[in-house]
Amino acid sequence: MDVYYIDGDFVSADRATIPVNDLAVLRGFGVFDFLRTYGGRPFHLRDHLQRLQHSAEQIGLNCPWSVEELEGIVEQTLQRNRHEESNIRIVVTGGPSEDFITPGTTPRLIVMVSSLIVMPAQWYSSGIKIITAPIERLMPGAKSIDYIPAIVALRRAAEQNAVEAVYLDGSDRVLEGTTCNIFLFGDGKFITPDRGVLSGITRKVVLGLVQSRFPLERRDVSLAELLAAKEVFLCSSNKEVVPVVKVDEKVIGDGTPGPNTGKVRSLFDEYTRAWATGSTPQL
Ligand SMILES: Cc1ncc(COP(=O)(O)O)c(C=O)c1O
């Protein structure tokens, strides 16, 4: 049984509960972050914790734990579990509220460690289909616990045999996936949207790996440009770098994972292998 940290205690997952008057339950008021281990080492933990604090700040949620304290709690939770590789979810909830809407001063901290979920190998060998969805997140820089649009969009994607949904704003500007960032390759360069998206930690690593090796543009991307791209890939903590071969009903490139995406995948694998052995490679 997995062991979670809740509010100062380590408890087995089947006994991990929070009171129903928590604003996370009543109003969806809370933030979280999610990462995985390589070689048992939390990948870019500090970046994820800094983003967690930034998310809390953005929604006006008091987050009294320092990055160092959070690091310690995550490490202790990891040690109480025995997975070869883990997924780690860190949640800060709004905590109890007297009038059921005004945040109080006692947020809750939850750290959930579970066995790593591995994505299907076929996604990487053959590429995936994604759909587009007209959705804009309210505060795109914050990783709030409200994933209602994502859940709705992912259901629509599954109905169309797609793995992910990529958000478009009101002017058909490409933003990001429900739980990932997007890159395209065309005219000899990589391009990734930079505005109105979550600053993905995987995206940060990918940018670091790509920028010294390929021309790279961080800028707005239109739907037309996405559909005309030679290669497309998604990146996230849970999917790593996954090639996209179809967007809605449009085949991307020749319908197979492209060579430049393959190169990024190799660079990313090399980076995570080095991370697993205890080093922190330069980006
Ligand atoms: C909306 C959104 N964009 C991008 C990402 C990718 O972020 P990361 O690479 O840090 O996992 C996520 C991760 O869950 C996300 O929810």
mmCIF file of C-alpha atoms and ligand atoms in Angstrom:
data_model
loop_
_atom_site.group_PDB
_atom_site.id
_atom_site.type_symbol
_atom_site.label_atom_id
_atom_site.label_comp_id
_atom_site.label_asym_id
_atom_site.label_seq_id
_atom_site.Cartn_x
_atom_site.Cartn_y
_atom_site.Cartn_z
ATOM 1 C CA MET A 1 0.000 0.000 0.000
ATOM 2 C CA ASP A 2 1.321 3.451 -0.900
ATOM 3 C CA VAL A 3 2.083 5.884 1.902
ATOM 4 C CA TYR A 4 0.986 9.509 1.594
ATOM 5 C CA TYR A 5 1.858 12.576 3.634
ATOM 6 C CA ILE A 6 -1.131 14.585 4.821
ATOM 7 C CA ASP A 7 -0.924 17.519 7.181
ATOM 8 C CA GLY A 8 2.100 16.336 9.116
ATOM 9 C CA ASP A 9 1.320 12.599 9.144
ATOM 10 C CA PHE A 10 2.338 9.670 6.994
ATOM 11 C CA VAL A 11 -0.700 7.490 6.347
ATOM 12 C CA SER A 12 -1.493 4.553 4.097
ATOM 13 C CA ALA A 13 -3.289 5.579 0.915
ATOM 14 C CA ASP A 14 -6.588 3.921 1.902
ATOM 15 C CA ARG A 15 -6.710 6.029 5.072
ATOM 16 C CA ALA A 16 -5.661 9.296 3.463
ATOM 17 C CA THR A 17 -8.555 11.732 3.827
ATOM 18 C CA ILE A 18 -9.219 15.436 4.217
ATOM 19 C CA PRO A 19 -12.270 17.087 5.822
ATOM 20 C CA VAL A 20 -15.116 18.023 3.507
ATOM 21 C CA ASN A 21 -15.018 21.692 4.518
ATOM 22 C CA ASP A 22 -11.695 22.118 2.693
ATOM 23 C CA LEU A 23 -11.962 24.718 -0.086
ATOM 24 C CA ALA A 24 -10.336 22.239 -2.451
ATOM 25 C CA VAL A 25 -13.417 20.043 -2.093
ATOM 26 C CA LEU A 26 -15.991 22.832 -2.033
ATOM 27 C CA ARG A 27 -14.585 25.312 -4.537
ATOM 28 C CA GLY A 28 -11.703 23.683 -6.358
ATOM 29 C CA PHE A 29 -9.352 26.108 -4.576
ATOM 30 C CA GLY A 30 -5.888 24.597 -4.463
ATOM 31 C CA VAL A 31 -2.730 24.024 -6.466
ATOM 32 C CA PHE A 32 -0.553 21.030 -7.176
ATOM 33 C CA ASP A 33 2.541 19.859 -8.943
ATOM 34 C CA PHE A 34 3.491 16.540 -10.412
ATOM 35 C CA LEU A 35 6.808 14.898 -11.220
ATOM 36 C CA ARG A 36 8.526 11.556 -11.497
ATOM 37 C CA THR A 37 11.781 9.940 -10.453
ATOM 38 C CA TYR A 38 14.639 8.675 -12.604
ATOM 39 C CA GLY A 39 16.892 6.235 -10.772
ATOM 40 C CA GLY A 40 14.731 6.971 -7.712
ATOM 41 C CA ARG A 41 15.784 10.658 -7.842
ATOM 42 C CA PRO A 42 12.965 13.199 -8.120
ATOM 43 C CA PHE A 43 13.444 14.900 -11.484
ATOM 44 C CA HIS A 44 13.985 18.660 -11.138
ATOM 45 C CA LEU A 45 12.221 18.643 -7.767
ATOM 46 C CA ARG A 46 13.316 22.171 -6.950
ATOM 47 C CA ASP A 47 11.852 23.525 -10.189
ATOM 48 C CA HIS A 48 8.560 21.781 -9.453
ATOM 49 C CA LEU A 49 8.451 23.132 -5.892
ATOM 50 C CA GLN A 50 9.214 26.657 -7.053
ATOM 51 C CA ARG A 51 6.417 26.339 -9.598
ATOM 52 C CA LEU A 52 4.094 25.072 -6.843
ATOM 53 C CA GLN A 53 4.830 28.171 -4.789
ATOM 54 C CA HIS A 54 4.351 30.373 -7.827
ATOM 55 C CA SER A 55 0.997 28.687 -8.550
ATOM 56 C CA ALA A 56 -0.141 29.294 -4.961
ATOM 57 C CA GLU A 57 0.933 32.922 -5.150
ATOM 58 C CA GLN A 58 -0.968 33.416 -8.393
ATOM 59 C CA ILE A 59 -4.267 32.224 -6.965
ATOM 60 C CA GLY A 60 -3.697 33.985 -3.626
ATOM 61 C CA LEU A 61 -3.263 30.802 -1.622
ATOM 62 C CA ASN A 62 -1.028 31.032 1.432
ATOM 63 C CA CYS A 63 1.775 28.440 1.082
ATOM 64 C CA PRO A 64 3.816 28.627 4.305
ATOM 65 C CA TRP A 65 6.264 25.819 3.455
ATOM 66 C CA SER A 66 9.715 26.732 2.166
ATOM 67 C CA VAL A 67 11.204 24.905 -0.802
ATOM 68 C CA GLU A 68 13.687 23.237 1.586
ATOM 69 C CA GLU A 69 10.885 22.043 3.892
ATOM 70 C CA LEU A 70 8.933 20.724 0.929
ATOM 71 C CA GLU A 71 12.027 18.939 -0.404
ATOM 72 C CA GLY A 72 12.460 17.241 2.964
ATOM 73 C CA ILE A 73 8.828 16.113 3.117
ATOM 74 C CA VAL A 74 8.935 14.767 -0.446
ATOM 75 C CA GLU A 75 12.157 12.835 0.294
ATOM 76 C CA GLN A 76 10.670 11.382 3.493
ATOM 77 C CA THR A 77 7.485 10.324 1.686
ATOM 78 C CA LEU A 78 9.565 8.695 -1.050
ATOM 79 C CA GLN A 79 11.577 6.779 1.542
ATOM 80 C CA ARG A 80 8.394 5.357 3.085
ATOM 81 C CA ASN A 81 7.425 3.869 -0.262
ATOM 82 C CA ARG A 82 9.304 1.160 -2.091
ATOM 83 C CA HIS A 83 8.827 1.784 -5.776
ATOM 84 C CA GLU A 84 11.641 1.397 -8.258
ATOM 85 C CA GLU A 85 10.413 4.571 -9.979
ATOM 86 C CA SER A 86 7.696 6.838 -8.646
ATOM 87 C CA ASN A 87 5.151 9.449 -9.588
ATOM 88 C CA ILE A 88 5.005 12.253 -7.031
ATOM 89 C CA ARG A 89 2.006 14.536 -6.605
ATOM 90 C CA ILE A 90 2.229 17.502 -4.240
ATOM 91 C CA VAL A 91 -1.049 19.282 -3.451
ATOM 92 C CA VAL A 92 -1.705 22.419 -1.435
ATOM 93 C CA THR A 93 -5.403 22.756 -0.668
ATOM 94 C CA GLY A 94 -7.252 25.899 0.377
ATOM 95 C CA GLY A 95 -7.937 24.367 3.794
ATOM 96 C CA PRO A 96 -11.032 24.913 5.944
ATOM 97 C CA SER A 97 -13.198 27.970 5.430
ATOM 98 C CA GLU A 98 -15.757 29.314 7.889
ATOM 99 C CA ASP A 99 -18.128 30.690 5.295
ATOM 100 C CA PHE A 100 -17.245 27.991 2.749
ATOM 101 C CA ILE A 101 -15.685 30.458 0.328
ATOM 102 C CA THR A 102 -13.189 32.789 2.050
ATOM 103 C CA PRO A 103 -9.759 31.150 2.365
ATOM 104 C CA GLY A 104 -8.568 30.738 5.943
ATOM 105 C CA THR A 105 -4.969 30.630 7.089
ATOM 106 C CA THR A 106 -4.458 26.872 7.358
ATOM 107 C CA PRO A 107 -3.864 25.337 3.956
ATOM 108 C CA ARG A 108 -3.206 21.595 3.790
ATOM 109 C CA LEU A 109 -0.185 19.908 2.283
ATOM 110 C CA ILE A 110 -0.541 16.497 0.668
ATOM 111 C CA VAL A 111 2.283 14.464 -0.901
ATOM 112 C CA MET A 112 1.243 11.348 -2.782
ATOM 113 C CA VAL A 113 3.819 8.846 -4.008
ATOM 114 C CA SER A 114 2.785 5.987 -6.257
ATOM 115 C CA SER A 115 4.380 3.575 -8.660
ATOM 116 C CA LEU A 116 5.414 5.178 -11.962
ATOM 117 C CA ILE A 117 2.759 4.893 -14.666
ATOM 118 C CA VAL A 118 4.481 3.997 -17.938
ATOM 119 C CA MET A 119 2.869 5.154 -21.171
ATOM 120 C CA PRO A 120 2.299 2.661 -24.017
ATOM 121 C CA ALA A 121 5.488 1.981 -26.036
ATOM 122 C CA GLN A 122 3.478 2.290 -29.245
ATOM 123 C CA TRP A 123 2.946 6.012 -28.631
ATOM 124 C CA TYR A 124 6.681 6.511 -29.063
ATOM 125 C CA SER A 125 7.289 4.074 -31.932
ATOM 126 C CA SER A 126 4.267 5.045 -34.066
ATOM 127 C CA GLY A 127 3.294 8.493 -32.767
ATOM 128 C CA ILE A 128 -0.081 9.598 -31.432
ATOM 129 C CA LYS A 129 -3.181 11.383 -32.635
ATOM 130 C CA ILE A 130 -4.281 14.555 -30.842
ATOM 131 C CA ILE A 131 -7.347 16.733 -31.227
ATOM 132 C CA THR A 132 -7.732 20.490 -30.857
ATOM 133 C CA ALA A 133 -10.163 21.992 -28.347
ATOM 134 C CA PRO A 134 -11.345 25.616 -28.021
ATOM 135 C CA ILE A 135 -10.384 26.055 -24.368
ATOM 136 C CA GLU A 136 -8.401 28.733 -22.527
ATOM 137 C CA ARG A 137 -7.237 28.193 -18.973
ATOM 138 C CA LEU A 138 -8.143 31.057 -16.640
ATOM 139 C CA MET A 139 -4.679 31.440 -15.087
ATOM 140 C CA PRO A 140 -2.378 29.547 -17.412
ATOM 141 C CA GLY A 141 0.741 30.155 -15.333
ATOM 142 C CA ALA A 142 -0.795 28.428 -12.304
ATOM 143 C CA LYS A 143 -1.180 24.687 -11.897
ATOM 144 C CA SER A 144 -4.547 24.849 -10.179
ATOM 145 C CA ILE A 145 -6.360 21.657 -9.168
ATOM 146 C CA ASP A 146 -9.270 22.580 -11.455
ATOM 147 C CA TYR A 147 -8.887 20.264 -14.454
ATOM 148 C CA ILE A 148 -12.550 20.193 -15.506
ATOM 149 C CA PRO A 149 -11.808 21.486 -19.054
ATOM 150 C CA ALA A 150 -8.987 18.934 -19.324
ATOM 151 C CA ILE A 151 -11.216 16.055 -18.282
ATOM 152 C CA VAL A 152 -13.923 17.133 -20.740
ATOM 153 C CA ALA A 153 -11.378 17.575 -23.556
ATOM 154 C CA LEU A 154 -9.680 14.228 -22.859
ATOM 155 C CA ARG A 155 -13.038 12.452 -23.030
ATOM 156 C CA ARG A 156 -13.653 14.070 -26.421
ATOM 157 C CA ALA A 157 -10.159 13.021 -27.502
ATOM 158 C CA ALA A 158 -10.770 9.400 -26.469
ATOM 159 C CA GLU A 159 -14.033 9.388 -28.450
ATOM 160 C CA GLN A 160 -11.964 10.299 -31.521
ATOM 161 C CA ASN A 161 -9.234 7.724 -30.794
ATOM 162 C CA ALA A 162 -6.837 10.465 -29.813
ATOM 163 C CA VAL A 163 -4.500 10.523 -26.838
ATOM 164 C CA GLU A 164 -4.447 14.247 -26.054
ATOM 165 C CA ALA A 165 -6.284 17.492 -26.682
ATOM 166 C CA VAL A 166 -4.461 20.718 -27.447
ATOM 167 C CA TYR A 167 -6.089 23.982 -26.411
ATOM 168 C CA LEU A 168 -6.776 26.812 -28.882
ATOM 169 C CA ASP A 169 -7.639 30.354 -27.865
ATOM 170 C CA GLY A 170 -10.455 32.399 -29.462
ATOM 171 C CA SER A 171 -8.184 33.310 -32.412
ATOM 172 C CA ASP A 172 -7.106 29.707 -33.085
ATOM 173 C CA ARG A 173 -3.775 30.272 -31.400
ATOM 174 C CA VAL A 174 -2.229 26.988 -30.248
ATOM 175 C CA LEU A 175 -1.571 26.912 -26.500
ATOM 176 C CA GLU A 176 -0.734 23.584 -24.831
ATOM 177 C CA GLY A 177 -2.150 20.144 -24.173
ATOM 178 C CA THR A 178 -4.316 19.244 -21.174
ATOM 179 C CA THR A 179 -1.206 18.105 -19.264
ATOM 180 C CA CYS A 180 1.653 18.864 -21.644
ATOM 181 C CA ASN A 181 3.379 21.473 -23.785
ATOM 182 C CA ILE A 182 3.691 21.339 -27.566
ATOM 183 C CA PHE A 183 6.534 21.847 -30.055
ATOM 184 C CA LEU A 184 6.454 21.808 -33.834
ATOM 185 C CA PHE A 185 9.185 21.499 -36.402
ATOM 186 C CA GLY A 186 9.039 23.179 -39.800
ATOM 187 C CA ASP A 187 11.298 25.223 -42.103
ATOM 188 C CA GLY A 188 14.338 23.774 -40.336
ATOM 189 C CA LYS A 189 13.431 25.036 -36.852
ATOM 190 C CA PHE A 190 11.593 24.126 -33.694
ATOM 191 C CA ILE A 191 8.795 26.420 -32.551
ATOM 192 C CA THR A 192 6.901 26.370 -29.253
ATOM 193 C CA PRO A 193 4.119 28.610 -27.926
ATOM 194 C CA ASP A 194 5.328 30.869 -25.140
ATOM 195 C CA ARG A 195 2.285 32.893 -24.084
ATOM 196 C CA GLY A 196 -0.732 31.682 -22.136
ATOM 197 C CA VAL A 197 0.791 28.314 -21.243
ATOM 198 C CA LEU A 198 2.114 26.580 -18.152
ATOM 199 C CA SER A 199 5.904 26.758 -17.871
ATOM 200 C CA GLY A 200 6.425 23.033 -18.162
ATOM 201 C CA ILE A 201 9.532 21.658 -16.481
ATOM 202 C CA THR A 202 9.918 19.115 -19.286
ATOM 203 C CA ARG A 203 9.589 21.998 -21.759
ATOM 204 C CA LYS A 204 12.342 23.823 -19.895
ATOM 205 C CA VAL A 205 14.642 20.798 -20.187
ATOM 206 C CA VAL A 206 13.730 20.304 -23.850
ATOM 207 C CA LEU A 207 14.381 23.987 -24.588
ATOM 208 C CA GLY A 208 17.783 23.652 -22.941
ATOM 209 C CA LEU A 209 18.624 20.602 -25.037
ATOM 210 C CA VAL A 210 17.306 22.005 -28.308
ATOM 211 C CA GLN A 211 18.543 25.589 -28.222
ATOM 212 C CA SER A 212 22.231 24.861 -28.787
ATOM 213 C CA ARG A 213 21.530 22.341 -31.557
ATOM 214 C CA PHE A 214 18.617 23.653 -33.620
ATOM 215 C CA PRO A 215 17.185 27.009 -34.577
ATOM 216 C CA LEU A 216 14.405 27.631 -32.061
ATOM 217 C CA GLU A 217 11.548 30.116 -31.800
ATOM 218 C CA ARG A 218 9.384 30.704 -28.740
ATOM 219 C CA ARG A 219 6.362 32.517 -30.075
ATOM 220 C CA ASP A 220 2.683 32.347 -30.970
ATOM 221 C CA VAL A 221 1.671 29.466 -33.221
ATOM 222 C CA SER A 222 -1.499 29.422 -35.302
ATOM 223 C CA LEU A 223 -3.628 26.354 -35.895
ATOM 224 C CA ALA A 224 -2.792 26.608 -39.620
ATOM 225 C CA GLU A 225 0.923 26.506 -38.805
ATOM 226 C CA LEU A 226 0.444 23.507 -36.544
ATOM 227 C CA LEU A 227 -1.437 21.608 -39.238
ATOM 228 C CA ALA A 228 1.249 22.440 -41.825
ATOM 229 C CA ALA A 229 4.156 21.416 -39.551
ATOM 230 C CA LYS A 230 6.546 18.685 -40.667
ATOM 231 C CA GLU A 231 6.804 17.297 -37.136
ATOM 232 C CA VAL A 232 4.969 17.833 -33.865
ATOM 233 C CA PHE A 233 5.675 16.556 -30.388
ATOM 234 C CA LEU A 234 4.249 16.910 -26.888
ATOM 235 C CA CYS A 235 6.286 16.945 -23.698
ATOM 236 C CA SER A 236 5.424 16.519 -20.046
ATOM 237 C CA SER A 237 6.549 14.857 -16.845
ATOM 238 C CA ASN A 238 4.302 11.858 -17.410
ATOM 239 C CA LYS A 239 4.746 11.472 -21.192
ATOM 240 C CA GLU A 240 8.317 12.721 -21.680
ATOM 241 C CA VAL A 241 8.703 13.499 -25.415
ATOM 242 C CA VAL A 242 5.976 11.901 -27.521
ATOM 243 C CA PRO A 243 5.668 12.293 -31.307
ATOM 244 C CA VAL A 244 2.349 13.447 -32.789
ATOM 245 C CA VAL A 245 1.434 12.123 -36.232
ATOM 246 C CA LYS A 246 -2.160 13.333 -36.553
ATOM 247 C CA VAL A 247 -3.919 16.517 -35.438
ATOM 248 C CA ASP A 248 -7.688 16.188 -35.726
ATOM 249 C CA GLU A 249 -7.951 14.479 -39.147
ATOM 250 C CA LYS A 250 -4.786 16.070 -40.603
ATOM 251 C CA VAL A 251 -1.770 13.774 -40.988
ATOM 252 C CA ILE A 252 1.466 15.446 -39.849
ATOM 253 C CA GLY A 253 4.464 15.019 -42.180
ATOM 254 C CA ASP A 254 4.435 11.514 -43.610
ATOM 255 C CA GLY A 255 2.393 10.147 -40.707
ATOM 256 C CA THR A 256 5.353 8.671 -38.843
ATOM 257 C CA PRO A 257 7.531 10.148 -36.062
ATOM 258 C CA GLY A 258 10.017 12.524 -37.677
ATOM 259 C CA PRO A 259 13.839 12.447 -37.401
ATOM 260 C CA ASN A 260 14.155 15.736 -35.523
ATOM 261 C CA THR A 261 11.663 14.640 -32.886
ATOM 262 C CA GLY A 262 13.666 11.409 -32.690
ATOM 263 C CA LYS A 263 16.790 13.451 -32.028
ATOM 264 C CA VAL A 264 15.067 15.369 -29.207
ATOM 265 C CA ARG A 265 13.834 12.099 -27.746
ATOM 266 C CA SER A 266 17.388 10.694 -27.734
ATOM 267 C CA LEU A 267 18.762 13.859 -26.126
ATOM 268 C CA PHE A 268 16.042 13.758 -23.476
ATOM 269 C CA ASP A 269 16.672 10.050 -22.774
ATOM 270 C CA GLU A 270 20.393 10.742 -22.462
ATOM 271 C CA TYR A 271 19.645 13.570 -20.024
ATOM 272 C CA THR A 272 17.315 11.471 -17.833
ATOM 273 C CA ARG A 273 19.778 8.542 -17.862
ATOM 274 C CA ALA A 274 22.458 10.899 -16.561
ATOM 275 C CA TRP A 275 20.005 12.236 -13.968
ATOM 276 C CA ALA A 276 19.288 8.653 -12.856
ATOM 277 C CA THR A 277 22.958 8.070 -12.132
ATOM 278 C CA GLY A 278 23.081 11.046 -9.786
ATOM 279 C CA SER A 279 24.425 13.795 -11.970
ATOM 280 C CA THR A 280 22.668 17.029 -12.837
ATOM 281 C CA PRO A 281 23.592 17.541 -16.477
ATOM 282 C CA GLN A 282 24.159 21.037 -17.800
ATOM 283 C CA LEU A 283 21.416 22.377 -20.025
HETATM 284 C C1 LIG B 1 -1.656 22.503 -18.542
HETATM 285 C C2 LIG B 1 -0.304 21.855 -18.507
HETATM 286 N N1 LIG B 1 0.646 22.267 -19.381
HETATM 287 C C3 LIG B 1 1.876 21.717 -19.393
HETATM 288 C C4 LIG B 1 2.212 20.684 -18.526
HETATM 289 C C5 LIG B 1 3.587 20.062 -18.587
HETATM 290 O O1 LIG B 1 4.338 20.393 -17.462
HETATM 291 P P1 LIG B 1 5.538 19.481 -16.944
HETATM 292 O O2 LIG B 1 6.489 19.315 -18.068
HETATM 293 O O3 LIG B 1 6.117 20.260 -15.823
HETATM 294 O O4 LIG B 1 4.947 18.176 -16.524
HETATM 295 C C6 LIG B 1 1.265 20.240 -17.601
HETATM 296 C C7 LIG B 1 1.606 19.167 -16.658
HETATM 297 O O5 LIG B 1 0.761 18.569 -16.053
HETATM 298 C C8 LIG B 1 -0.025 20.834 -17.587
HETATM 299 O O6 LIG B 1 -0.973 20.426 -16.729
#
